Amino acid sequence: MSARNGVPNDPGRRERIIAAALELILDDGVARVSHRAVAARAEVPLGSMTYHFTSIDEVITESFRRLVDRLSGRYRAGLHEAATPAEAREAVVEIICGDTFASPREMAGIFELYSYGRNSPDSAELAASWMGISAAALTEHFTPDAAHAVDALIEGWTIHHHLDGKAPDRELVRAAVTALTSSAL
C-alpha cells in the first residue's frame, strides 16, 4: 500500500502470485513450489509472499482453486448442454477422449491436487468439492449410482491416458459409458 493514499502499489500482485504458483505446479509439481520459486516466477519481491498469504499451503490451495474453477466450467458445460441421455453419454465420451476438458498439464495438476490433499486439509476439501461438482453434473442425467460409476470411469481412464500417453478408443469408451448408464445402477 502506498503510505500516502492507502492504494496498493501493485493491485494485481496477489493474483499474479496465484497464477505463477499454478504454472509452477503444472510445470514441475507441488514438490517444487516454494516462496522463493513462486516469487521469482511471479516477478515479485519475496516479501510479497508472506504479505499476501499466511503460508505456502495457502498459496498452493488458492492455485488449485483456480485450476478447479477453470476445469469445472468446462466439465459442466458439455453435460449441461446435453438434452438427452444419449447426448450426456457423448459428453462423457468427450470428457474422456477429447481435448476440450483438460490439457495434459491440467490433468497433472488435478493429480497433484489429489496427492497434496492428503496432507493439506484445505486442499482435501477442495478435492472433495471437485468430486462433488463432477457428481452433480453427472446426476443431472444419470442415477446417483450410475453417475458414481461413470465418475470413476472418467477418473480412471484419464489417469491411464495421462500416464501411458495412449488416447482411449472412443468406441470402447462409448460402450462402457452406455453399459454403465443403461443398466439399473
CSV table of C-alpha atoms in Angstrom, one decimal, residues 17-26 29-31 33 56-72 105-120 122-127 129-130 133:
chain,number,residue,atom,x,y,z
A,17,ILE,CA,1.4,-14.9,-7.4
A,18,ILE,CA,-1.5,-17.4,-7.6
A,19,ALA,CA,-1.2,-17.6,-11.4
A,20,ALA,CA,2.6,-18.1,-11.1
A,21,ALA,CA,2.2,-20.8,-8.4
A,22,LEU,CA,-0.3,-22.7,-10.6
A,23,GLU,CA,2.0,-22.6,-13.6
A,24,LEU,CA,4.8,-23.8,-11.4
A,25,ILE,CA,2.6,-26.7,-10.1
A,26,LEU,CA,1.6,-27.6,-13.7
A,29,GLY,CA,4.7,-30.3,-9.5
A,30,VAL,CA,3.9,-29.2,-5.9
A,31,ALA,CA,7.3,-30.5,-4.7
A,33,VAL,CA,6.8,-24.9,-5.0
A,56,ILE,CA,2.9,-21.7,1.2
A,57,ASP,CA,-0.1,-24.1,1.8
A,58,GLU,CA,-2.5,-21.2,1.2
A,59,VAL,CA,-0.7,-20.3,-2.0
A,60,ILE,CA,-0.9,-23.8,-3.2
A,61,THR,CA,-4.5,-24.3,-2.3
A,62,GLU,CA,-5.5,-21.0,-3.9
A,63,SER,CA,-3.7,-22.2,-7.1
A,64,PHE,CA,-5.6,-25.4,-7.0
A,65,ARG,CA,-8.8,-23.5,-6.5
A,66,ARG,CA,-8.1,-21.6,-9.7
A,67,LEU,CA,-7.5,-24.8,-11.6
A,68,VAL,CA,-10.7,-26.4,-10.3
A,69,ASP,CA,-12.7,-23.3,-11.2
A,70,ARG,CA,-11.2,-23.4,-14.7
A,71,LEU,CA,-11.8,-27.1,-15.3
A,72,SER,CA,-15.2,-27.3,-13.6
A,105,ARG,CA,-0.7,-30.3,-17.8
A,106,GLU,CA,-4.1,-29.5,-16.2
A,107,MET,CA,-4.7,-33.2,-15.6
A,108,ALA,CA,-1.3,-33.5,-14.0
A,109,GLY,CA,-2.4,-30.5,-11.8
A,110,ILE,CA,-5.6,-32.4,-10.7
A,111,PHE,CA,-3.4,-35.4,-9.8
A,112,GLU,CA,-1.2,-33.1,-7.8
A,113,LEU,CA,-4.3,-31.8,-6.0
A,114,TYR,CA,-5.4,-35.3,-5.0
A,115,SER,CA,-1.9,-36.1,-3.7
A,116,TYR,CA,-1.4,-32.8,-2.0
A,117,GLY,CA,-4.8,-33.0,-0.4
A,118,ARG,CA,-3.6,-36.0,1.7
A,119,ASN,CA,-1.6,-33.6,3.8
A,120,SER,CA,-3.5,-30.4,3.4
A,122,ASP,CA,-7.9,-27.1,2.7
A,123,SER,CA,-6.7,-28.8,-0.4
A,124,ALA,CA,-8.5,-32.1,0.6
A,125,GLU,CA,-11.7,-30.1,1.0
A,126,LEU,CA,-11.1,-28.6,-2.5
A,127,ALA,CA,-10.5,-32.0,-4.0
A,129,SER,CA,-15.6,-30.2,-3.8
A,130,TRP,CA,-14.2,-31.1,-7.3
A,133,ILE,CA,-19.0,-30.8,-9.0
